[in-house]
Amino acid sequence: MILLEAVGSALLGLVLAVAAAHRLAHRLPARSLVLATGVAGALFGAFITHSALGPGNVLVTLIGATVVSIASLSLLLRPARRLRRRSVAA
């Protein structure tokens, strides 16, 4: 059961990372870093959730993996490039 949680979490993190890299390529660093962060975040989230709730909660563990993976990927986002106008008074 633990192996199923780990493999499922890793695949889920990889899918989330690929989706983020595809949709937000202009705001993310190198693709390899994004993929590694998505998988590592999902595995860490699964570990934390499994440690807190114990075995037998596969669905909740995958939800925890998803949340931590998305949070980890969001830390890689760079601000969107916009033109800044300076005030004349400044």
Tab-separated table of C-alpha atoms in Angstrom:
chain	number	residue	atom	x	y	z
A	1	MET	CA	0.000	0.000	0.000
A	2	ILE	CA	2.852	2.384	0.816
A	3	LEU	CA	4.465	1.676	-2.549
A	4	LEU	CA	1.180	2.539	-4.275
A	5	GLU	CA	1.045	5.858	-2.426
A	6	ALA	CA	4.646	6.692	-3.331
A	7	VAL	CA	4.340	5.788	-7.011
A	8	GLY	CA	0.965	7.497	-7.306
A	9	SER	CA	2.281	10.617	-5.635
A	10	ALA	CA	5.367	10.732	-7.852
A	11	LEU	CA	3.254	10.354	-10.993
A	12	LEU	CA	0.815	12.973	-9.783
A	13	GLY	CA	3.674	15.391	-9.088
A	14	LEU	CA	5.135	14.720	-12.522
A	15	VAL	CA	1.789	15.389	-14.221
A	16	LEU	CA	1.351	18.630	-12.272
A	17	ALA	CA	4.881	19.730	-13.120
A	18	VAL	CA	4.438	18.996	-16.831
A	19	ALA	CA	1.159	20.920	-16.843
A	20	ALA	CA	2.769	23.876	-15.061
A	21	ALA	CA	5.779	23.830	-17.393
A	22	HIS	CA	3.472	23.803	-20.404
A	23	ARG	CA	1.112	26.549	-19.217
A	24	LEU	CA	3.615	28.825	-17.462
A	25	ALA	CA	6.845	28.236	-19.394
A	26	HIS	CA	7.600	31.964	-19.601
A	27	ARG	CA	7.435	32.375	-15.807
A	28	LEU	CA	9.302	29.238	-14.691
A	29	PRO	CA	13.006	28.339	-14.640
A	30	ALA	CA	14.506	25.337	-16.458
A	31	ARG	CA	12.102	22.506	-17.222
A	32	SER	CA	14.254	19.910	-15.442
A	33	LEU	CA	14.083	21.933	-12.216
A	34	VAL	CA	10.306	22.237	-12.520
A	35	LEU	CA	9.874	18.493	-13.064
A	36	ALA	CA	12.141	17.606	-10.157
A	37	THR	CA	10.389	20.088	-7.852
A	38	GLY	CA	6.943	18.742	-8.744
A	39	VAL	CA	7.913	15.144	-8.018
A	40	ALA	CA	9.878	15.984	-4.848
A	41	GLY	CA	7.042	18.150	-3.538
A	42	ALA	CA	4.503	15.408	-4.136
A	43	LEU	CA	6.644	12.778	-2.429
A	44	PHE	CA	7.240	15.078	0.529
A	45	GLY	CA	3.519	15.863	0.758
A	46	ALA	CA	2.683	12.168	0.679
A	47	PHE	CA	5.250	11.505	3.402
A	48	ILE	CA	3.864	14.253	5.655
A	49	THR	CA	0.245	13.211	5.110
A	50	HIS	CA	0.999	9.515	5.595
A	51	SER	CA	2.953	10.284	8.775
A	52	ALA	CA	0.127	12.389	10.170
A	53	LEU	CA	-2.786	10.089	9.303
A	54	GLY	CA	-1.199	6.646	9.169
A	55	PRO	CA	-1.774	3.888	6.630
A	56	GLY	CA	-5.070	3.236	4.877
A	57	ASN	CA	-5.815	6.770	3.691
A	58	VAL	CA	-4.607	6.590	0.098
A	59	LEU	CA	-6.975	9.218	-1.297
A	60	VAL	CA	-6.201	11.720	1.451
A	61	THR	CA	-2.481	11.047	1.037
A	62	LEU	CA	-2.727	11.814	-2.686
A	63	ILE	CA	-4.606	15.021	-1.908
A	64	GLY	CA	-1.844	16.034	0.513
A	65	ALA	CA	0.749	15.225	-2.151
A	66	THR	CA	-1.114	17.398	-4.642
A	67	VAL	CA	-1.301	20.361	-2.279
A	68	VAL	CA	2.393	20.286	-1.378
A	69	SER	CA	3.436	19.746	-5.003
A	70	ILE	CA	1.418	22.759	-6.155
A	71	ALA	CA	2.807	24.851	-3.301
A	72	SER	CA	6.365	23.823	-4.208
A	73	LEU	CA	5.833	24.651	-7.859
A	74	SER	CA	4.351	28.025	-6.992
A	75	LEU	CA	7.588	28.955	-5.240
A	76	LEU	CA	9.395	28.720	-8.582
A	77	LEU	CA	7.195	31.296	-10.317
A	78	ARG	CA	8.830	34.532	-11.385
A	79	PRO	CA	6.841	37.748	-11.615
A	80	ALA	CA	5.260	38.561	-14.950
A	81	ARG	CA	7.188	41.127	-16.941
A	82	ARG	CA	5.341	44.387	-17.113
A	83	LEU	CA	6.341	47.860	-18.068
A	84	ARG	CA	6.735	50.077	-15.062
A	85	ARG	CA	6.043	53.744	-15.328
A	86	ARG	CA	7.896	55.972	-12.969
A	87	SER	CA	6.212	58.897	-11.447
A	88	VAL	CA	7.477	62.292	-12.569
A	89	ALA	CA	7.461	63.532	-8.989
A	90	ALA	CA	9.739	60.721	-7.845
